[in-house]
Amino acid sequence: MKRILLASGSPRRKELLTQMGCVFEVCKSEAEEVITSTNPEEVVMELSSQKGEDVFSKTTGDVCVIGADTVVAVNGNILGKPADEEEAVSMLKKLQGNSHFVYTGVSLFVRENQAETKQTFFEKTEVVFYPMSEEEIKTYVQSKEPMDKAGAYAIQGLCAKFIKEIRGDYYNVVGMPISRLYQEVKNMGMSWKDWENK
């Protein structure tokens, strides 16, 4: 049986993998994030790969390491996690009454019988916000929920009441495209049962 390691400290990703019945360990990457692209899909694949490789390089034996990274992009501009409340307000003003895209990159690093393989992919979801008043934005930011979220919002949290429409994978917006992950695991020749039964 391979060990499954999640190279992320995100509570949302942990919850989603648990929801899928996956038995895994959290081993947060300490890698410095280096971006060489401005294209959101390339950025998330680059960062997920860096996180996964950092943890994978410290392992021995049969293992599968999952690296992941999520960004929000509006009008082609990437929005990461806000540095402070002022930046969170600025981000939400760009999102309100508008549509944007959420990208999550996932990298799988697998070692089995000393053979190593890697697969990296991304998923893209469009999200449309209802218009938000300045008071609504201010109140939401004061809740502190936006402060550790890409794009300054959590679709599964207090911000749900401002979401007008979603086109694509909802779980991708939360932080892990779990159905795509399942398909990629199968495509790599792995059995999901091995991920569940330890």
Tab-separated table of C-alpha atoms in Angstrom:
chain	number	residue	atom	x	y	z
A	1	MET	CA	0.000	0.000	0.000
A	2	LYS	CA	1.290	3.446	-0.884
A	3	ARG	CA	1.313	6.245	1.650
A	4	ILE	CA	-0.783	9.192	0.478
A	5	LEU	CA	0.613	12.591	1.449
A	6	LEU	CA	-1.169	15.902	0.963
A	7	ALA	CA	1.464	18.622	0.492
A	8	SER	CA	-0.912	21.343	1.692
A	9	GLY	CA	-2.062	22.705	5.031
A	10	SER	CA	-5.421	23.807	3.589
A	11	PRO	CA	-8.321	22.669	5.808
A	12	ARG	CA	-10.590	22.754	2.736
A	13	ARG	CA	-8.428	20.312	0.767
A	14	LYS	CA	-8.155	18.060	3.798
A	15	GLU	CA	-11.964	18.033	4.147
A	16	LEU	CA	-12.517	17.260	0.458
A	17	LEU	CA	-10.088	14.325	0.382
A	18	THR	CA	-11.646	12.978	3.578
A	19	GLN	CA	-15.090	13.351	1.969
A	20	MET	CA	-13.868	11.087	-0.841
A	21	GLY	CA	-12.911	8.392	1.666
A	22	CYS	CA	-9.198	8.921	1.108
A	23	VAL	CA	-6.865	7.937	3.956
A	24	PHE	CA	-3.875	10.288	3.926
A	25	GLU	CA	-1.397	12.295	5.943
A	26	VAL	CA	-0.923	16.058	5.786
A	27	CYS	CA	2.683	17.017	5.118
A	28	LYS	CA	2.709	20.734	4.353
A	29	SER	CA	5.274	21.911	1.844
A	30	GLU	CA	7.824	24.473	2.981
A	31	ALA	CA	8.977	25.239	-0.552
A	32	GLU	CA	9.455	28.852	-1.581
A	33	GLU	CA	6.917	29.692	-4.273
A	34	VAL	CA	8.547	30.811	-7.522
A	35	ILE	CA	6.367	31.976	-10.415
A	36	THR	CA	7.753	32.274	-13.957
A	37	SER	CA	4.440	32.836	-15.772
A	38	THR	CA	1.503	35.238	-15.676
A	39	ASN	CA	-0.969	32.727	-17.155
A	40	PRO	CA	-3.196	31.447	-14.321
A	41	GLU	CA	-3.251	27.840	-15.552
A	42	GLU	CA	0.537	27.759	-15.808
A	43	VAL	CA	0.952	29.441	-12.423
A	44	VAL	CA	-1.177	26.907	-10.531
A	45	MET	CA	0.511	23.945	-12.226
A	46	GLU	CA	3.918	25.424	-11.463
A	47	LEU	CA	3.116	26.044	-7.804
A	48	SER	CA	1.372	22.699	-7.250
A	49	SER	CA	4.405	20.992	-8.771
A	50	GLN	CA	6.816	22.893	-6.516
A	51	LYS	CA	4.821	21.985	-3.403
A	52	GLY	CA	4.502	18.329	-4.372
A	53	GLU	CA	8.137	17.964	-5.357
A	54	ASP	CA	9.302	19.528	-2.078
A	55	VAL	CA	7.478	16.892	-0.028
A	56	PHE	CA	8.165	14.030	-2.465
A	57	SER	CA	11.930	14.685	-2.329
A	58	LYS	CA	11.876	14.006	1.424
A	59	THR	CA	10.125	10.629	1.157
A	60	THR	CA	11.282	7.053	0.685
A	61	GLY	CA	9.437	3.929	-0.398
A	62	ASP	CA	6.083	3.659	-2.128
A	63	VAL	CA	4.229	6.940	-1.866
A	64	CYS	CA	1.873	9.321	-3.666
A	65	VAL	CA	2.244	13.027	-2.930
A	66	ILE	CA	-0.522	15.461	-3.868
A	67	GLY	CA	0.467	19.082	-4.436
A	68	ALA	CA	-2.222	21.704	-5.103
A	69	ASP	CA	-2.567	25.438	-5.594
A	70	THR	CA	-5.566	27.678	-6.303
A	71	VAL	CA	-5.760	31.206	-7.721
A	72	VAL	CA	-8.566	33.531	-8.733
A	73	ALA	CA	-8.246	35.503	-11.969
A	74	VAL	CA	-10.432	38.443	-12.993
A	75	ASN	CA	-9.916	40.072	-16.390
A	76	GLY	CA	-6.696	38.094	-16.724
A	77	ASN	CA	-5.256	39.424	-13.448
A	78	ILE	CA	-4.371	36.900	-10.742
A	79	LEU	CA	-5.692	37.548	-7.252
A	80	GLY	CA	-3.892	35.667	-4.494
A	81	LYS	CA	-4.566	35.848	-0.767
A	82	PRO	CA	-5.090	39.415	0.481
A	83	ALA	CA	-2.249	40.880	2.534
A	84	ASP	CA	-4.640	42.932	4.668
A	85	GLU	CA	-8.272	44.034	4.957
A	86	GLU	CA	-7.745	46.932	2.562
A	87	GLU	CA	-6.543	44.576	-0.155
A	88	ALA	CA	-9.433	42.196	0.575
A	89	VAL	CA	-11.901	45.063	0.016
A	90	SER	CA	-10.137	45.975	-3.224
A	91	MET	CA	-10.338	42.392	-4.486
A	92	LEU	CA	-14.033	42.024	-3.648
A	93	LYS	CA	-14.829	45.287	-5.443
A	94	LYS	CA	-13.333	43.740	-8.587
A	95	LEU	CA	-15.354	40.545	-8.167
A	96	GLN	CA	-18.754	41.940	-7.203
A	97	GLY	CA	-21.246	42.136	-10.070
A	98	ASN	CA	-18.704	40.441	-12.301
A	99	SER	CA	-17.558	37.006	-13.439
A	100	HIS	CA	-14.128	35.547	-12.805
A	101	PHE	CA	-12.282	32.244	-13.082
A	102	VAL	CA	-10.872	29.990	-10.397
A	103	TYR	CA	-7.932	27.769	-11.323
A	104	THR	CA	-6.623	24.873	-9.263
A	105	GLY	CA	-3.462	23.040	-10.266
A	106	VAL	CA	-2.826	19.542	-8.950
A	107	SER	CA	0.410	17.561	-9.162
A	108	LEU	CA	0.698	13.867	-8.357
A	109	PHE	CA	4.127	12.464	-7.575
A	110	VAL	CA	4.143	8.665	-7.372
A	111	ARG	CA	6.857	6.200	-6.407
A	112	GLU	CA	6.086	2.496	-6.669
A	113	ASN	CA	8.691	-0.271	-6.665
A	114	GLN	CA	11.352	2.447	-7.135
A	115	ALA	CA	9.707	3.667	-10.358
A	116	GLU	CA	8.696	7.339	-10.251
A	117	THR	CA	5.962	9.065	-12.241
A	118	LYS	CA	4.431	12.526	-12.169
A	119	GLN	CA	1.207	14.008	-13.486
A	120	THR	CA	0.165	17.677	-13.355
A	121	PHE	CA	-3.159	19.126	-14.459
A	122	PHE	CA	-5.444	22.072	-13.793
A	123	GLU	CA	-9.170	22.662	-13.582
A	124	LYS	CA	-10.968	25.944	-14.371
A	125	THR	CA	-14.339	27.126	-13.045
A	126	GLU	CA	-16.218	30.329	-13.797
A	127	VAL	CA	-17.936	32.080	-10.886
A	128	VAL	CA	-20.385	34.985	-11.164
A	129	PHE	CA	-21.009	37.333	-8.220
A	130	TYR	CA	-24.141	39.354	-7.555
A	131	PRO	CA	-23.467	43.074	-7.044
A	132	MET	CA	-22.293	43.838	-3.503
A	133	SER	CA	-22.686	47.175	-1.735
A	134	GLU	CA	-19.723	48.782	0.010
A	135	GLU	CA	-21.408	47.958	3.324
A	136	GLU	CA	-21.771	44.296	2.352
A	137	ILE	CA	-18.115	44.120	1.328
A	138	LYS	CA	-16.990	45.828	4.539
A	139	THR	CA	-19.107	43.526	6.723
A	140	TYR	CA	-17.812	40.432	4.934
A	141	VAL	CA	-14.180	41.500	5.288
A	142	GLN	CA	-14.724	42.221	8.997
A	143	SER	CA	-15.755	38.568	9.420
A	144	LYS	CA	-12.067	37.702	8.719
A	145	GLU	CA	-13.163	34.853	6.436
A	146	PRO	CA	-11.530	36.360	3.304
A	147	MET	CA	-8.092	36.799	4.842
A	148	ASP	CA	-6.537	33.413	3.978
A	149	LYS	CA	-8.475	32.784	0.767
A	150	ALA	CA	-7.415	33.316	-2.839
A	151	GLY	CA	-9.520	36.153	-4.237
A	152	ALA	CA	-10.612	37.090	-0.695
A	153	TYR	CA	-13.661	34.852	-0.483
A	154	ALA	CA	-14.827	31.384	0.519
A	155	ILE	CA	-17.585	30.025	-1.704
A	156	GLN	CA	-18.516	27.455	0.953
A	157	GLY	CA	-18.686	30.076	3.708
A	158	LEU	CA	-20.384	33.399	4.390
A	159	CYS	CA	-19.812	34.510	0.800
A	160	ALA	CA	-22.233	31.880	-0.535
A	161	LYS	CA	-25.096	34.402	-0.488
A	162	PHE	CA	-23.316	36.561	-3.066
A	163	ILE	CA	-22.732	33.773	-5.625
A	164	LYS	CA	-25.056	34.105	-8.604
A	165	GLU	CA	-23.762	31.362	-10.852
A	166	ILE	CA	-21.099	28.674	-11.182
A	167	ARG	CA	-20.002	27.142	-14.484
A	168	GLY	CA	-17.805	24.122	-13.871
A	169	ASP	CA	-16.636	22.160	-10.838
A	170	TYR	CA	-17.802	23.659	-7.521
A	171	TYR	CA	-15.176	21.706	-5.560
A	172	ASN	CA	-12.476	23.241	-7.734
A	173	VAL	CA	-13.443	26.628	-6.288
A	174	VAL	CA	-13.197	25.223	-2.758
A	175	GLY	CA	-9.636	24.123	-3.556
A	176	MET	CA	-9.545	20.598	-4.990
A	177	PRO	CA	-11.258	19.305	-8.171
A	178	ILE	CA	-11.982	15.939	-6.584
A	179	SER	CA	-13.781	14.288	-9.501
A	180	ARG	CA	-10.935	15.195	-11.874
A	181	LEU	CA	-8.441	13.939	-9.272
A	182	TYR	CA	-10.275	10.607	-9.160
A	183	GLN	CA	-10.113	10.293	-12.955
A	184	GLU	CA	-6.413	11.191	-13.071
A	185	VAL	CA	-5.608	8.613	-10.379
A	186	LYS	CA	-7.344	5.931	-12.467
A	187	ASN	CA	-5.582	7.116	-15.641
A	188	MET	CA	-2.233	6.678	-13.882
A	189	GLY	CA	-3.094	3.023	-13.274
A	190	MET	CA	-3.717	3.381	-9.559
A	191	SER	CA	-6.667	1.879	-7.734
A	192	TRP	CA	-8.731	4.303	-5.660
A	193	LYS	CA	-9.435	1.416	-3.270
A	194	ASP	CA	-5.763	1.551	-2.312
A	195	TRP	CA	-6.313	5.165	-1.305
A	196	GLU	CA	-9.214	4.206	0.942
A	197	ASN	CA	-8.166	0.962	2.595
A	198	LYS	CA	-5.104	1.214	4.768
